[in-house]
Amino acid sequence: MKIDKNSVVSFHFTLLNGEGTVLESSTGSEPLTYLHGAGNIVPGLEEAMTGRTTGDKFQVTLPPEKAYGTRDEKLVQRIPKDQFPDPARLQPGMQFQLDSPKGLMILTVMKVDDSHVTIDGNPELAGETLTFNVEISEVRTASAEELEHGHVHGPGGHHH
Ligand code: ZN
């Protein structure tokens, strides 16, 4: 069957950045499984999946707008150190999760000085042109319950 709005798709992928460096790969582990048409993967990849079928292999290169978005410099902020629970432990590269009105945000510590911490709320891959090498391993029809929840159940999906 071809991938359309009510499909559950399992696929293997290798993700490369603009320089051709491999950032992530599912090779050697379980394929990624998602509900097509529910915005569970980046928009450009979801578009490229439409109409494909089991066994298809393809490569797609996405500008930031079709991947993790462009960088928003307003999401880079300097915050007084004393607003953190354990300021002595702060160091560049640390990440925090924050429940925001727009969903879960990951904040990355960029810089720590005597009084302030610079944090970046942009997704790690914002502003990047990304290439996905994809191989589709399975396409099935979503259950009514999966469609209602907007995500996949069972292997590779939610268990609840
Ligand atoms: Zn569910």
Short mmCIF file of C-alpha atoms and ligand atoms in Angstrom, two decimals:
data_model
loop_
_atom_site.label_atom_id
_atom_site.label_comp_id
_atom_site.label_asym_id
_atom_site.label_seq_id
_atom_site.Cartn_x
_atom_site.Cartn_y
_atom_site.Cartn_z
CA MET A 1 0.00 0.00 0.00
CA LYS A 2 1.01 3.57 -0.62
CA ILE A 3 1.65 6.03 2.18
CA ASP A 4 -1.25 8.39 2.73
CA LYS A 5 -2.98 10.19 5.59
CA ASN A 6 -3.95 7.11 7.58
CA SER A 7 -0.72 5.15 7.24
CA VAL A 8 1.63 3.96 9.94
CA VAL A 9 5.11 3.95 8.45
CA SER A 10 8.29 2.28 9.69
CA PHE A 11 11.53 3.40 8.10
CA HIS A 12 15.28 3.37 8.47
CA PHE A 13 17.12 6.61 8.01
CA THR A 14 20.49 8.29 8.00
CA LEU A 15 20.51 12.02 8.71
CA LEU A 16 23.31 14.20 7.35
CA ASN A 17 24.01 17.88 7.77
CA GLY A 18 24.98 20.33 5.01
CA GLU A 19 28.63 19.24 5.21
CA GLY A 20 27.67 15.59 4.69
CA THR A 21 28.44 14.58 8.28
CA VAL A 22 26.22 11.82 9.65
CA LEU A 23 24.27 13.20 12.64
CA GLU A 24 22.01 10.26 13.36
CA SER A 25 21.20 6.86 11.92
CA SER A 26 18.79 4.04 12.70
CA THR A 27 21.08 1.46 11.07
CA GLY A 28 21.61 -1.42 13.46
CA SER A 29 18.61 -0.54 15.60
CA GLU A 30 14.83 -0.53 15.27
CA PRO A 31 13.30 1.52 12.45
CA LEU A 32 11.47 4.72 13.35
CA THR A 33 7.67 4.35 13.28
CA TYR A 34 5.26 7.25 12.88
CA LEU A 35 1.68 8.15 11.97
CA HIS A 36 1.65 9.84 8.57
CA GLY A 37 -0.14 13.20 8.33
CA ALA A 38 -0.03 13.93 12.07
CA GLY A 39 3.05 16.16 12.07
CA ASN A 40 5.12 13.61 13.99
CA ILE A 41 8.17 14.06 11.74
CA VAL A 42 9.60 17.20 10.12
CA PRO A 43 7.30 18.62 7.40
CA GLY A 44 9.63 18.17 4.40
CA LEU A 45 10.28 14.53 5.23
CA GLU A 46 6.58 13.86 5.69
CA GLU A 47 5.88 15.43 2.27
CA ALA A 48 8.57 13.29 0.65
CA MET A 49 7.04 10.13 2.18
CA THR A 50 3.59 10.62 0.61
CA GLY A 51 2.84 8.01 -2.08
CA ARG A 52 5.89 5.83 -1.30
CA THR A 53 5.63 2.18 -0.41
CA THR A 54 7.46 -0.65 1.40
CA GLY A 55 10.99 -1.16 0.07
CA ASP A 56 11.29 2.33 -1.44
CA LYS A 57 14.64 4.04 -0.94
CA PHE A 58 15.12 7.74 -1.49
CA GLN A 59 17.16 10.75 -0.52
CA VAL A 60 15.72 14.16 0.26
CA THR A 61 17.49 17.40 1.12
CA LEU A 62 15.50 19.88 3.18
CA PRO A 63 16.08 23.60 3.76
CA PRO A 64 15.65 24.68 7.42
CA GLU A 65 12.07 25.84 6.74
CA LYS A 66 11.11 22.24 5.86
CA ALA A 67 13.14 20.70 8.68
CA TYR A 68 13.63 22.15 12.19
CA GLY A 69 12.98 25.76 11.23
CA THR A 70 15.20 28.81 10.99
CA ARG A 71 17.04 30.06 14.05
CA ASP A 72 15.23 32.59 16.24
CA GLU A 73 17.78 34.80 17.99
CA LYS A 74 15.07 35.91 20.46
CA LEU A 75 15.33 32.42 21.94
CA VAL A 76 18.90 33.17 22.99
CA GLN A 77 18.74 34.80 26.42
CA ARG A 78 21.00 35.86 29.25
CA ILE A 79 19.52 34.87 32.58
CA PRO A 80 20.85 35.73 36.05
CA LYS A 81 22.58 32.72 37.53
CA ASP A 82 20.64 32.92 40.77
CA GLN A 83 17.46 31.91 38.90
CA PHE A 84 18.87 28.40 38.55
CA PRO A 85 18.51 25.91 41.39
CA ASP A 86 22.12 24.77 41.34
CA PRO A 87 24.18 27.54 39.64
CA ALA A 88 27.57 26.15 40.62
CA ARG A 89 27.00 23.09 38.43
CA LEU A 90 26.09 25.03 35.25
CA GLN A 91 28.37 24.52 32.29
CA PRO A 92 28.18 25.00 28.51
CA GLY A 93 26.48 22.14 26.70
CA MET A 94 24.10 21.26 29.54
CA GLN A 95 20.47 20.90 28.50
CA PHE A 96 17.21 21.48 30.31
CA GLN A 97 13.65 20.57 29.40
CA LEU A 98 10.97 23.19 29.73
CA ASP A 99 7.21 22.79 29.35
CA SER A 100 6.23 25.79 27.27
CA PRO A 101 2.87 26.71 25.70
CA LYS A 102 4.33 25.53 22.36
CA GLY A 103 5.24 22.12 23.77
CA LEU A 104 8.39 20.68 25.23
CA MET A 105 11.41 22.94 24.68
CA ILE A 106 15.03 21.96 25.08
CA LEU A 107 17.24 24.74 26.42
CA THR A 108 20.97 24.47 25.86
CA VAL A 109 23.48 26.34 28.02
CA MET A 110 25.79 28.25 25.67
CA LYS A 111 27.90 30.31 28.05
CA VAL A 112 28.35 30.79 31.77
CA ASP A 113 29.97 33.90 33.24
CA ASP A 114 30.23 35.26 36.79
CA SER A 115 26.65 36.45 37.04
CA HIS A 116 24.72 35.24 34.01
CA VAL A 117 23.97 32.17 31.94
CA THR A 118 23.35 32.37 28.19
CA ILE A 119 20.79 29.82 27.05
CA ASP A 120 19.58 28.90 23.57
CA GLY A 121 16.00 27.64 23.13
CA ASN A 122 16.39 26.87 19.42
CA PRO A 123 16.17 23.22 18.41
CA GLU A 124 19.68 21.84 17.99
CA LEU A 125 19.17 21.49 14.22
CA ALA A 126 17.41 24.83 13.63
CA GLY A 127 18.92 26.71 10.69
CA GLU A 128 20.47 23.55 9.22
CA THR A 129 19.96 22.15 5.73
CA LEU A 130 19.50 18.42 6.28
CA THR A 131 19.62 15.37 4.06
CA PHE A 132 17.71 12.21 4.91
CA ASN A 133 18.51 8.86 3.31
CA VAL A 134 15.40 6.79 3.82
CA GLU A 135 14.42 3.15 3.34
CA ILE A 136 10.81 2.27 4.05
CA SER A 137 10.47 -1.03 5.86
CA GLU A 138 6.73 -1.24 6.52
CA VAL A 139 3.49 0.55 5.71
CA ARG A 140 0.21 -0.39 7.40
CA THR A 141 -3.17 1.19 8.02
CA ALA A 142 -3.52 3.03 11.34
CA SER A 143 -6.13 1.81 13.82
CA ALA A 144 -9.06 4.07 14.74
CA GLU A 145 -7.49 4.53 18.16
CA GLU A 146 -4.13 5.59 16.71
CA LEU A 147 -5.85 8.15 14.48
CA GLU A 148 -7.78 9.50 17.44
CA HIS A 149 -4.59 9.84 19.54
CA GLY A 150 -2.47 11.22 16.69
CA HIS A 151 0.38 8.79 17.31
CA VAL A 152 1.40 5.17 16.83
CA HIS A 153 0.81 2.39 19.36
CA GLY A 154 2.81 -0.80 19.83
CA PRO A 155 6.41 -1.42 18.64
CA GLY A 156 8.17 1.88 17.98
CA GLY A 157 5.21 3.87 19.34
CA HIS A 158 3.41 4.76 22.53
CA HIS A 159 2.60 2.12 25.14
CA HIS A 160 -0.31 3.10 27.32
ZN ZN B 1 -2.24 6.72 22.22
#
